[in-house]
Short mmCIF file of C-alpha atoms (C1' of nucleotides) in Angstrom, two decimals:
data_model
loop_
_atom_site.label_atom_id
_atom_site.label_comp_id
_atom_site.label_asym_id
_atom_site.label_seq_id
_atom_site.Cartn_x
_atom_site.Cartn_y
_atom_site.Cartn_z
CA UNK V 996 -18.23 20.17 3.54
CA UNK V 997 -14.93 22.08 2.44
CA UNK V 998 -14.15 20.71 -0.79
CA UNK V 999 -11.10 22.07 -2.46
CA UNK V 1000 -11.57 23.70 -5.52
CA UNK V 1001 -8.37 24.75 -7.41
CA UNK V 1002 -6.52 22.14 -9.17
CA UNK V 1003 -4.02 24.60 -10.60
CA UNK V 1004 -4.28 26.80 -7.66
CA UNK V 1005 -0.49 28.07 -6.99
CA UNK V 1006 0.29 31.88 -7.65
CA UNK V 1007 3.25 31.96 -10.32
CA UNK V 1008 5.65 31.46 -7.20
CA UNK V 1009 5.77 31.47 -3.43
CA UNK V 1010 7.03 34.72 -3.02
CA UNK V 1011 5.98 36.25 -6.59
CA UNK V 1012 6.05 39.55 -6.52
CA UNK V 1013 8.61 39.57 -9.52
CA UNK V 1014 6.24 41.15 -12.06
CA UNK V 1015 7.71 41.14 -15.33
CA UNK V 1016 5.35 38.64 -16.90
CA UNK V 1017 7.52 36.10 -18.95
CA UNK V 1018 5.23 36.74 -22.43
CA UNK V 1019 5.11 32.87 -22.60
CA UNK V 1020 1.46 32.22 -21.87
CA UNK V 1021 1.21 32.70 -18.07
CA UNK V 1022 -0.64 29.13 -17.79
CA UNK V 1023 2.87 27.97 -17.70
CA UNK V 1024 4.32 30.50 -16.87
CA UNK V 1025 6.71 30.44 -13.51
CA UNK V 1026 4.38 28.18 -11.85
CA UNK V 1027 4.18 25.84 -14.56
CA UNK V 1028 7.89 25.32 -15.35
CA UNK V 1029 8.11 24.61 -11.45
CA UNK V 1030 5.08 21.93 -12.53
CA UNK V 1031 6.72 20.85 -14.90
CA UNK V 1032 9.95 20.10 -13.09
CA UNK V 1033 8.07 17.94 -10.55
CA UNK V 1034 6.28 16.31 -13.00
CA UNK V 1035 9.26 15.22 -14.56
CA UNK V 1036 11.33 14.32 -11.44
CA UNK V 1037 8.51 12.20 -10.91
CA UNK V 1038 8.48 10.73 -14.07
CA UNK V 1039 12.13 10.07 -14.10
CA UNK V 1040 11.81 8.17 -10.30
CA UNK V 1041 8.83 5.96 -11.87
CA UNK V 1042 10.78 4.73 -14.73
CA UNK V 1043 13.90 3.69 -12.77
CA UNK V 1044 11.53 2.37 -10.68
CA UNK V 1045 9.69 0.16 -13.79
CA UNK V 1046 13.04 -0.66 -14.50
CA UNK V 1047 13.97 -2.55 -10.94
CA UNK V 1048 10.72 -4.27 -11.22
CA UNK V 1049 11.66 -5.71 -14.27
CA UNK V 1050 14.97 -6.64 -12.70
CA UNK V 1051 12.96 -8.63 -10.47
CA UNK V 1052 10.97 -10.27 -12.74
CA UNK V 1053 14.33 -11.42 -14.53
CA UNK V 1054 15.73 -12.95 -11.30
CA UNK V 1055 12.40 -15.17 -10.58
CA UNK V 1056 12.69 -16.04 -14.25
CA UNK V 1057 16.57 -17.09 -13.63
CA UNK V 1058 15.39 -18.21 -10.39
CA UNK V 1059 12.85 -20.45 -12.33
CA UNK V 1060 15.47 -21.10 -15.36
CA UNK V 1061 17.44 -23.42 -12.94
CA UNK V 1062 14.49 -25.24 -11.70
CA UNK V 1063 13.13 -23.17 -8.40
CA UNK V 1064 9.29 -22.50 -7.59
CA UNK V 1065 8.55 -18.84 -8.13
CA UNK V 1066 5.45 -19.55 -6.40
CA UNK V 1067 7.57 -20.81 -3.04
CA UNK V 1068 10.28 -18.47 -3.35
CA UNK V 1069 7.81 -15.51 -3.55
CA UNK V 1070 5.87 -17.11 -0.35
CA UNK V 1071 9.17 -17.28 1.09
CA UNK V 1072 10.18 -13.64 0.40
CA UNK V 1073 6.58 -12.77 2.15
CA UNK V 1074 7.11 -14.75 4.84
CA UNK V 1075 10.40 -13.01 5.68
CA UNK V 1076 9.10 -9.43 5.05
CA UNK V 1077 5.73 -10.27 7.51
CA UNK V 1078 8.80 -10.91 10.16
CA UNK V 1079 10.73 -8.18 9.53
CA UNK V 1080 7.63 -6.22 9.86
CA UNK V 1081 6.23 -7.83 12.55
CA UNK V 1082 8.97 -7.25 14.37
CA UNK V 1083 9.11 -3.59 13.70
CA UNK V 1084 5.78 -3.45 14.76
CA UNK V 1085 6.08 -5.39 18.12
CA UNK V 1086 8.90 -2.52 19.02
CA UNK V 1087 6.67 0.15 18.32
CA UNK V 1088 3.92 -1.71 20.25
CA UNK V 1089 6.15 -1.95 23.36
CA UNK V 1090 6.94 1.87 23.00
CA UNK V 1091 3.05 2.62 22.47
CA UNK V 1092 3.13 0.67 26.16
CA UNK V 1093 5.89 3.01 27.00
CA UNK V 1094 4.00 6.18 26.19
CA UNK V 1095 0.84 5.18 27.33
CA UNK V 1096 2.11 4.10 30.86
CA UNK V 1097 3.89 7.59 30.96
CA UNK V 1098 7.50 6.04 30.29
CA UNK V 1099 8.89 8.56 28.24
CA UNK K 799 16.64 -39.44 -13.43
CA UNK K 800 16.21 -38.11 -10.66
CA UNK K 801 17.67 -34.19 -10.74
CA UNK K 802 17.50 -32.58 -7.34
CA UNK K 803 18.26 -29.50 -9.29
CA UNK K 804 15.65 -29.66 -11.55
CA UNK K 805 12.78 -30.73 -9.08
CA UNK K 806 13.05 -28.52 -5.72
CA UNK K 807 16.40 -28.95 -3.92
CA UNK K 808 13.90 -28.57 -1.02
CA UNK K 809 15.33 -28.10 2.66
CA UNK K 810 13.49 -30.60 4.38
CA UNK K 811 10.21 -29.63 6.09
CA UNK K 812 9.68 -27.67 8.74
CA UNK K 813 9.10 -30.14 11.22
CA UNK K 814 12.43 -31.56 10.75
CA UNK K 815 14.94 -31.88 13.68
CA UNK K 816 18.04 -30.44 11.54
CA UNK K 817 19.00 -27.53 14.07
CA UNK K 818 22.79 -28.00 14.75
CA UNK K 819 23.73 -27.61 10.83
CA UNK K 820 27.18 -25.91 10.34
CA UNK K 821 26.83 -22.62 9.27
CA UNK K 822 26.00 -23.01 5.55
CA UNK K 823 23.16 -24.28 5.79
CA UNK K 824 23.81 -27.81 3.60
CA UNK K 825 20.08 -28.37 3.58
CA UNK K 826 19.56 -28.46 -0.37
CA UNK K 827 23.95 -28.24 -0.66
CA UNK K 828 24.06 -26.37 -3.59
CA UNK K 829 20.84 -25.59 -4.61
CA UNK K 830 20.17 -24.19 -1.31
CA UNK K 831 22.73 -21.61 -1.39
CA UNK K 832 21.86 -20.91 -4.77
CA UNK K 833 18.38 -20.13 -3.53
CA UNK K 834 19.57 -18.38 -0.48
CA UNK K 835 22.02 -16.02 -3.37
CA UNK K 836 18.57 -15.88 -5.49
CA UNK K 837 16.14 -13.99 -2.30
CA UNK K 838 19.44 -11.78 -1.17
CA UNK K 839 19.10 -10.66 -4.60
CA UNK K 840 15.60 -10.11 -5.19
CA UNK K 841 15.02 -8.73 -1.47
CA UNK K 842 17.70 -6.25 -2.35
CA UNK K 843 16.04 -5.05 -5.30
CA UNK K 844 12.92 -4.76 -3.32
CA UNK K 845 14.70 -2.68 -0.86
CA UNK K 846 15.81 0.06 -4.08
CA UNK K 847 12.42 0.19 -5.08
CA UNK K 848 10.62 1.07 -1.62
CA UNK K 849 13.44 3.59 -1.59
CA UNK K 850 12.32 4.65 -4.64
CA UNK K 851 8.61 4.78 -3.77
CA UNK K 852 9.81 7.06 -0.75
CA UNK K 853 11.85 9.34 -3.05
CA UNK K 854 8.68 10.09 -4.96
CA UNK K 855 6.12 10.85 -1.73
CA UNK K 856 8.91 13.28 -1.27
CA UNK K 857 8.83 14.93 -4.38
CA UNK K 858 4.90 15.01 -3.98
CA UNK K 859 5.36 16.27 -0.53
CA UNK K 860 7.86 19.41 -1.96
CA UNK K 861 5.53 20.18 -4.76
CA UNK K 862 2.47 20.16 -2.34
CA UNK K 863 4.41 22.11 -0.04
CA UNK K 864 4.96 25.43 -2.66
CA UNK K 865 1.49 24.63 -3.23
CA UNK K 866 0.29 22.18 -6.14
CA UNK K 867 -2.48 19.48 -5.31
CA UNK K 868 -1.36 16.44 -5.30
CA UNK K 869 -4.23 14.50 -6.91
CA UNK K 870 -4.34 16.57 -10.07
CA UNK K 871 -0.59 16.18 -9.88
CA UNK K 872 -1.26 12.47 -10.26
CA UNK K 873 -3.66 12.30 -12.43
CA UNK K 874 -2.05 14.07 -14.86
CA UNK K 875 1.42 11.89 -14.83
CA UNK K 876 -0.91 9.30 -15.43
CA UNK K 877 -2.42 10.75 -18.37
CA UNK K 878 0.82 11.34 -19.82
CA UNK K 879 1.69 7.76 -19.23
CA UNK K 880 -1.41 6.49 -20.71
CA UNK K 881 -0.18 8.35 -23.91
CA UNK K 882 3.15 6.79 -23.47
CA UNK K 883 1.42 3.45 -23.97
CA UNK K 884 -0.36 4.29 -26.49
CA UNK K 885 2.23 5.54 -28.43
CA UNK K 886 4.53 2.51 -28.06
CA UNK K 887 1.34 0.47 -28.56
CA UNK K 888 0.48 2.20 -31.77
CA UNK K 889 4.52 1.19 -32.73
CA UNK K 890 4.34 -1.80 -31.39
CA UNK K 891 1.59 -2.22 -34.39
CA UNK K 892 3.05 -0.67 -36.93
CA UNK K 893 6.41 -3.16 -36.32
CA UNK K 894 3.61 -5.81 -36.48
CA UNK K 895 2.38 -4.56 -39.92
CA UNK K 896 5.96 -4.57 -41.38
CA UNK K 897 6.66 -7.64 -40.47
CA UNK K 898 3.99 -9.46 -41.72
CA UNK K 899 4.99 -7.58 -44.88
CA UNK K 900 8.05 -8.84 -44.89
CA UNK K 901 9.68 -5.38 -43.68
CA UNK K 902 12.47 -6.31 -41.32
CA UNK H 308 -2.75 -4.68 -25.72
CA UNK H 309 -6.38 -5.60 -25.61
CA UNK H 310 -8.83 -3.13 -23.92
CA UNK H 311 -12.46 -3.83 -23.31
CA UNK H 312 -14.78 -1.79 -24.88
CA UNK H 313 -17.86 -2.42 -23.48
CA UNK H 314 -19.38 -0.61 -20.38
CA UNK H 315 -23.23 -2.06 -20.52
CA UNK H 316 -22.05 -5.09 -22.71
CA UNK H 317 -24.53 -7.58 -21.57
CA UNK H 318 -27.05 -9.68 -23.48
CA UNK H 319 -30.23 -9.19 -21.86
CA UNK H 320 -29.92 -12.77 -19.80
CA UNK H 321 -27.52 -15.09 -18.91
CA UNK H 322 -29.59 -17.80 -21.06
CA UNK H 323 -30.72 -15.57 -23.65
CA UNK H 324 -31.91 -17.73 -26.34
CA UNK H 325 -35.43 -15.89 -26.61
CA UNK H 326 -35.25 -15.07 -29.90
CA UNK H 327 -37.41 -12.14 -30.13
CA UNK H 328 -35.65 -9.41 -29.51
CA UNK H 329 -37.24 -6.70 -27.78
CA UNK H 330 -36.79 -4.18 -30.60
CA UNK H 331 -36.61 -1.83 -28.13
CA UNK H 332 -33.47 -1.29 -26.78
CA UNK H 333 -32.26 -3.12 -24.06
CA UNK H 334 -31.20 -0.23 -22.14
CA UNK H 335 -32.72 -0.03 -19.05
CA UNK H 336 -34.81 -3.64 -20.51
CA UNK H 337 -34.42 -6.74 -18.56
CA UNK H 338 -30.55 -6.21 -18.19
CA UNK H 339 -31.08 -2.65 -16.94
CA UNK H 340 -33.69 -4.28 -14.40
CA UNK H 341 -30.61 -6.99 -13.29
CA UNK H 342 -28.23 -4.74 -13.16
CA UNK H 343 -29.87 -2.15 -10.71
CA UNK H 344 -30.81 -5.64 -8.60
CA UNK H 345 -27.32 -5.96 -8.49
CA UNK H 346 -26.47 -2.11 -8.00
CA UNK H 347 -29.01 -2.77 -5.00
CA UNK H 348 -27.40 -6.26 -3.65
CA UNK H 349 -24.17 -4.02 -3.06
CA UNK H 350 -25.65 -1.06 -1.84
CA UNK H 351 -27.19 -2.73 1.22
CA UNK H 352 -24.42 -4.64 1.71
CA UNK H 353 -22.28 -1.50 2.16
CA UNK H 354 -24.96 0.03 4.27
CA UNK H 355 -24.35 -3.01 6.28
CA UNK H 356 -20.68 -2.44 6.23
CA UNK H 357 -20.63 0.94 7.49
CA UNK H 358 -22.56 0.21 10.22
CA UNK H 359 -20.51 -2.82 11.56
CA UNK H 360 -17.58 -0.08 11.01
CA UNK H 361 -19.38 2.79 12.98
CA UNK H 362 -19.81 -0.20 15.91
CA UNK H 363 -15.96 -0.80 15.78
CA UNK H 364 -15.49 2.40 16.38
CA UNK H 365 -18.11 2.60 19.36
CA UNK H 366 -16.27 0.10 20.73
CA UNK H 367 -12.96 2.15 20.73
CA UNK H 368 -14.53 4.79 22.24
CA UNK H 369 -15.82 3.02 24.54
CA UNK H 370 -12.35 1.67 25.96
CA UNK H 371 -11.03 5.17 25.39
CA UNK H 372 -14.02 6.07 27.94
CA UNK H 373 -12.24 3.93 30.40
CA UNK H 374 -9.04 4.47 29.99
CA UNK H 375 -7.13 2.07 27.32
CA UNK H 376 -5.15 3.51 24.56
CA UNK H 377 -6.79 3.16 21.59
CA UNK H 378 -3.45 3.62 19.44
CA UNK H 379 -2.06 0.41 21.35
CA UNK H 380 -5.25 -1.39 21.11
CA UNK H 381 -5.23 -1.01 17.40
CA UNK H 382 -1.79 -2.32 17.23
CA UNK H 383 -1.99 -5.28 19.36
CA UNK H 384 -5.04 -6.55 17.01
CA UNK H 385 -3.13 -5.98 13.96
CA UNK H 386 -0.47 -7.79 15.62
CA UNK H 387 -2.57 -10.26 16.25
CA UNK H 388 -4.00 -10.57 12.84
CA UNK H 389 -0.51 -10.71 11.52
CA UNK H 390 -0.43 -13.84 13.58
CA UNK H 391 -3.07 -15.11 12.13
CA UNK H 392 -2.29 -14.67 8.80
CA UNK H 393 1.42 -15.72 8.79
CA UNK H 394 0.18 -18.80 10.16
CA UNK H 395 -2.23 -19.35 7.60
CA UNK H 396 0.72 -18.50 5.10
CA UNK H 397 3.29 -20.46 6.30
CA UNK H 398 1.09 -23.66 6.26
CA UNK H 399 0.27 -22.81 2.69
CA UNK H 400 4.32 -22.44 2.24
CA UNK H 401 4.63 -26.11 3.50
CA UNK H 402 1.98 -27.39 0.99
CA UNK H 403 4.38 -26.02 -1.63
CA UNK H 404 7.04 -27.12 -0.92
CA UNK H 405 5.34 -30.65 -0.84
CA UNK H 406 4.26 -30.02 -3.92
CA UNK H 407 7.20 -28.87 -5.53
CA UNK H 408 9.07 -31.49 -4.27
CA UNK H 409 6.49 -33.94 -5.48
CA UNK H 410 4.75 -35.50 -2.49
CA UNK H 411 0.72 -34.99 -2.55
CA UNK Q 716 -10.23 -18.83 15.68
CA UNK Q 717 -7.97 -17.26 17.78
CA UNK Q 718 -7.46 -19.41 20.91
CA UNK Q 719 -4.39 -17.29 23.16
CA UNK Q 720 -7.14 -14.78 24.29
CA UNK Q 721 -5.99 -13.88 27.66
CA UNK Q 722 -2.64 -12.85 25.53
CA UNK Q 723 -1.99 -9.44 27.34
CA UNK Q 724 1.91 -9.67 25.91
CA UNK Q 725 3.76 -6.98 27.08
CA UNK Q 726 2.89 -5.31 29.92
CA UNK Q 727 4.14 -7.12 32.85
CA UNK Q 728 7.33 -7.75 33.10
CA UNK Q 729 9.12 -9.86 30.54
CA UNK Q 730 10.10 -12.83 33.69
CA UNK Q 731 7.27 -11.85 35.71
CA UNK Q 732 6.25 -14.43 37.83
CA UNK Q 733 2.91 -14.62 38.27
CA UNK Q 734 2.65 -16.07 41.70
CA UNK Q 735 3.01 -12.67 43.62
CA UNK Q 736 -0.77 -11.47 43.62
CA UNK Q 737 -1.06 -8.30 41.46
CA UNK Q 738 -0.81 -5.93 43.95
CA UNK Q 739 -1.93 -2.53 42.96
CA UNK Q 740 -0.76 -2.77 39.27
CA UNK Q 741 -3.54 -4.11 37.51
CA UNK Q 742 -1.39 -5.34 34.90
CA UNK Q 743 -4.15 -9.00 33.84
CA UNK Q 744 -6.19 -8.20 36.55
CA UNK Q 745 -9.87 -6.43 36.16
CA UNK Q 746 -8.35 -4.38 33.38
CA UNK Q 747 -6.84 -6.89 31.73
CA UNK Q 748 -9.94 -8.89 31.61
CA UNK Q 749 -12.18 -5.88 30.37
CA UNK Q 750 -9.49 -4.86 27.38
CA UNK Q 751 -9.69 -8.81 26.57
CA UNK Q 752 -13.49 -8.09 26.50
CA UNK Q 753 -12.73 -5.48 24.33
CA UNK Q 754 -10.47 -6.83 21.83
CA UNK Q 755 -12.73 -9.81 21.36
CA UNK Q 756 -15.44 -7.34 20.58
CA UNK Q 757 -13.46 -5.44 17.90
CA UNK Q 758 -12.13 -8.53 16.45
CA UNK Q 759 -15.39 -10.31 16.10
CA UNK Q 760 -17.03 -7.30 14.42
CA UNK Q 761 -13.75 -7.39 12.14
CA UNK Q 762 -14.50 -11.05 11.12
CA UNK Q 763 -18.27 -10.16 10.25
CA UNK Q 764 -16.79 -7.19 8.10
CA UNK Q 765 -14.65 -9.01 7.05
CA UNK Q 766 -17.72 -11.52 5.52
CA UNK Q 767 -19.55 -8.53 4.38
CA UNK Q 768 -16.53 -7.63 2.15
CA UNK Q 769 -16.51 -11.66 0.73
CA UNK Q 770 -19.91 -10.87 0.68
CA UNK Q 771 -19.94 -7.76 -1.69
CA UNK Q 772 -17.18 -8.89 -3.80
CA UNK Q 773 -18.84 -12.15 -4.57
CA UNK Q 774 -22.06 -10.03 -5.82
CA UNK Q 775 -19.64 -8.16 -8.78
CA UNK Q 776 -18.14 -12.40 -9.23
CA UNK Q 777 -21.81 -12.81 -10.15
CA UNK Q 778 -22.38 -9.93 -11.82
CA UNK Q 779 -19.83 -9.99 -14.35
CA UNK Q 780 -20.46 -13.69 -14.89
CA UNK Q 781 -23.85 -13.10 -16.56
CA UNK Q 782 -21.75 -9.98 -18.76
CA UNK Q 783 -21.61 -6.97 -16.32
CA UNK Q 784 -18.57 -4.85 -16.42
CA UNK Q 785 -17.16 -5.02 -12.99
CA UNK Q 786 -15.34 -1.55 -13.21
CA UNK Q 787 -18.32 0.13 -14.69
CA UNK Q 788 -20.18 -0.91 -11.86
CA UNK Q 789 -17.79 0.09 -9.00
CA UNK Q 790 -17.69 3.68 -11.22
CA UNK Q 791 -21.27 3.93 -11.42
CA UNK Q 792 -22.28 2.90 -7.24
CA UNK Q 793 -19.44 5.20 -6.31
CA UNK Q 794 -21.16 8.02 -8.29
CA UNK Q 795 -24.23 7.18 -6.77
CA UNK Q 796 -22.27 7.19 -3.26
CA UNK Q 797 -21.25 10.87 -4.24
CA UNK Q 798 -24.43 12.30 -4.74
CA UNK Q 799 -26.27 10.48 -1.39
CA UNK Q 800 -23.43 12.39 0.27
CA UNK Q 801 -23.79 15.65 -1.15
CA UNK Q 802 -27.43 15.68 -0.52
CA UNK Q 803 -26.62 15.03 3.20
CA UNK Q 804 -23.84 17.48 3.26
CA UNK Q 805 -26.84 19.67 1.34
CA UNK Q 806 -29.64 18.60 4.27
CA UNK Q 807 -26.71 19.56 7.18
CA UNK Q 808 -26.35 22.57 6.13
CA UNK Q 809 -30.13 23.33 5.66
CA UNK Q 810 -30.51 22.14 9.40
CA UNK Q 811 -27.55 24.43 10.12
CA UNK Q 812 -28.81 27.75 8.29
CA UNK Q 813 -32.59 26.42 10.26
CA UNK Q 814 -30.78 26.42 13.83
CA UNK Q 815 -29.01 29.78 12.75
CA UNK Q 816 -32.32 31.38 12.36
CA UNK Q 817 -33.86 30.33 14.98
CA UNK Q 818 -35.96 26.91 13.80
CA UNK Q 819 -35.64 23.83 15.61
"C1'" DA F 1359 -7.87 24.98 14.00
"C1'" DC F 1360 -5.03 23.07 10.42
"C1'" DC F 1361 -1.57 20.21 8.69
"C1'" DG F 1362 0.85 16.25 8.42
"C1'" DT F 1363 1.03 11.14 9.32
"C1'" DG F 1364 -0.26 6.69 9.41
"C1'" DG F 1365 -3.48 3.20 8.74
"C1'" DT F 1366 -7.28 1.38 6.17
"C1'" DT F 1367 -9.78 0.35 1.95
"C1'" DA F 1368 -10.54 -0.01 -2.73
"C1'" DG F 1369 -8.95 -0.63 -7.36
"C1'" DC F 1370 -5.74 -2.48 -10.69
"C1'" DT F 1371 -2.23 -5.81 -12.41
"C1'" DT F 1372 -0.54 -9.89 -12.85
"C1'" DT F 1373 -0.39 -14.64 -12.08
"C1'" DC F 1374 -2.12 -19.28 -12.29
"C1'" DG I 178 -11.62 -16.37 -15.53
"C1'" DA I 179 -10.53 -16.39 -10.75
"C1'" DA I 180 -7.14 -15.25 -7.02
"C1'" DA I 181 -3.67 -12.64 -5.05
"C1'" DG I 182 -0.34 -9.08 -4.45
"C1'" DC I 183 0.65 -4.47 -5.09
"C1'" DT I 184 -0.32 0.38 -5.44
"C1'" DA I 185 -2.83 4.42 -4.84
"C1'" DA I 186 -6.68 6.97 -2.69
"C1'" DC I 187 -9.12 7.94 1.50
"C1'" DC I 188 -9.88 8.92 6.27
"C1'" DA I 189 -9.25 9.59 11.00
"C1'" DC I 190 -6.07 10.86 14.43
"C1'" DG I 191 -2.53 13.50 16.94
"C1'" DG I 192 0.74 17.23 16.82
"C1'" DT I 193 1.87 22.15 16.32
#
DNA sequence: ACCGTGGTTAGCTTTC
DNA sequence: GAAAGCTAACCACGGT
């Protein structure tokens, strides 16, 4: 049933109840610039983050330049992350056990 | 001639018996430590970018917690980025036009 | 670079070498007819989805009824998936590294 | 598929022998057996999902080999999805403003 | 009772 | 053009 409605819902601030209006079109006003901000931290994260996957890219192509399978090494790299995972989630398993047997 | 470098310096398969190697594993000499230098890398990499990935949940997280939705957030970074593309598509083009007219 | 264009791009058959076109447009013509069969196909099989999910979760409930932990329950079958599929994987990882290295 | 089923991992001790009957700890005993039961439940149900989703996306492999965009279709059934649910969400709360008034 | 969290599913990208 | 891996949206659950 409850479906949220505002997509630009925010009041100017958190605590606004400074009133002098800043002229500059109040879509965008303090609100907005604090948008704006996250948008762009955001932004700035994605592209470094483009960036290391094209770093990646370069070291299957090296990878591949001095005659390795990507195919097999990127099975390999799976392989090992499905352990370290696994594993991760065998230790929380054994906790869940912990909990649910009333081992705190 | 045969290359082992430029075929698969392949440890041999699973099933083999090899267990007491020395330390480096000589399976593949070489090429096998090459590989082994070749995952470290790439598995760090994939270590910055989850770290990445995390960063920006957070910054989501802080601009839903002062109150902006998240999805709209979202979809409007990748607007943006769509425009990006364009852009650099539309560029990409025009390079392609003055090239082909002998435009360096 | 390239981008479809087409949303309801289809010829009116797969082996549409009727000649006579309809004249009047195909939408909602034959195609439209196939494409709501298809539209159909996937509805029921959703239908049929959901309900196989809805018994999954009966079936938690029911072991919640008597007692078992359904958090720990759920993990111990994903663990057991995991098995499953790293299995699967690491056979596949042999039969490339046969491959790669040349044996059938 | 899965052979292990009596796998009940953790639990018990890690060098439990099993020769010393069970004694009040039902740790493989009746319980054991019935969360078996249920596991195998859940993860049969998971496998026939788990055809229904081969199923479904097999259906859109057909589709868009006689033209159909794939995309476009996923759009348009999830629109369609959408408005089945609002009219529910529409029919609950008719049945709720009945029961509020007094009509069964 | 709501929010936050984690897990699941679907869609998209890229590879082969 | 098909298959897979990755990412993002969704949903159900438990905590506060």
């Amino acid at each position: 049933m409850s479906e949220n409605v505002a997509s630009f819902p925010v009041a100017d601030s958190p605590s606004a109840h400074d009133n002098e209006q800043p002229k500059t079109q109040d879509v965008g006003g303090v609100a907005g610039q604090r948008l704006a901000s996250f948008i762009e931290r955001i932004e700035r994260l994605e592209e470094e983050k483009a960036a290391l996957m094209e770093d990646i890219k370069e070291v299957y192509a090296e990878a591949k330049g001095v005659g390795f399978d990507v195919k097999t090494m990127r099975k390999l790299i799976s392989l090992r992350k499905m352990d370290t995972e696994k594993r991760r989630e065998a230790d929380e398993l054994l906790e869940l056990y912990k909990a649910a047997v009333g081992l705190a």
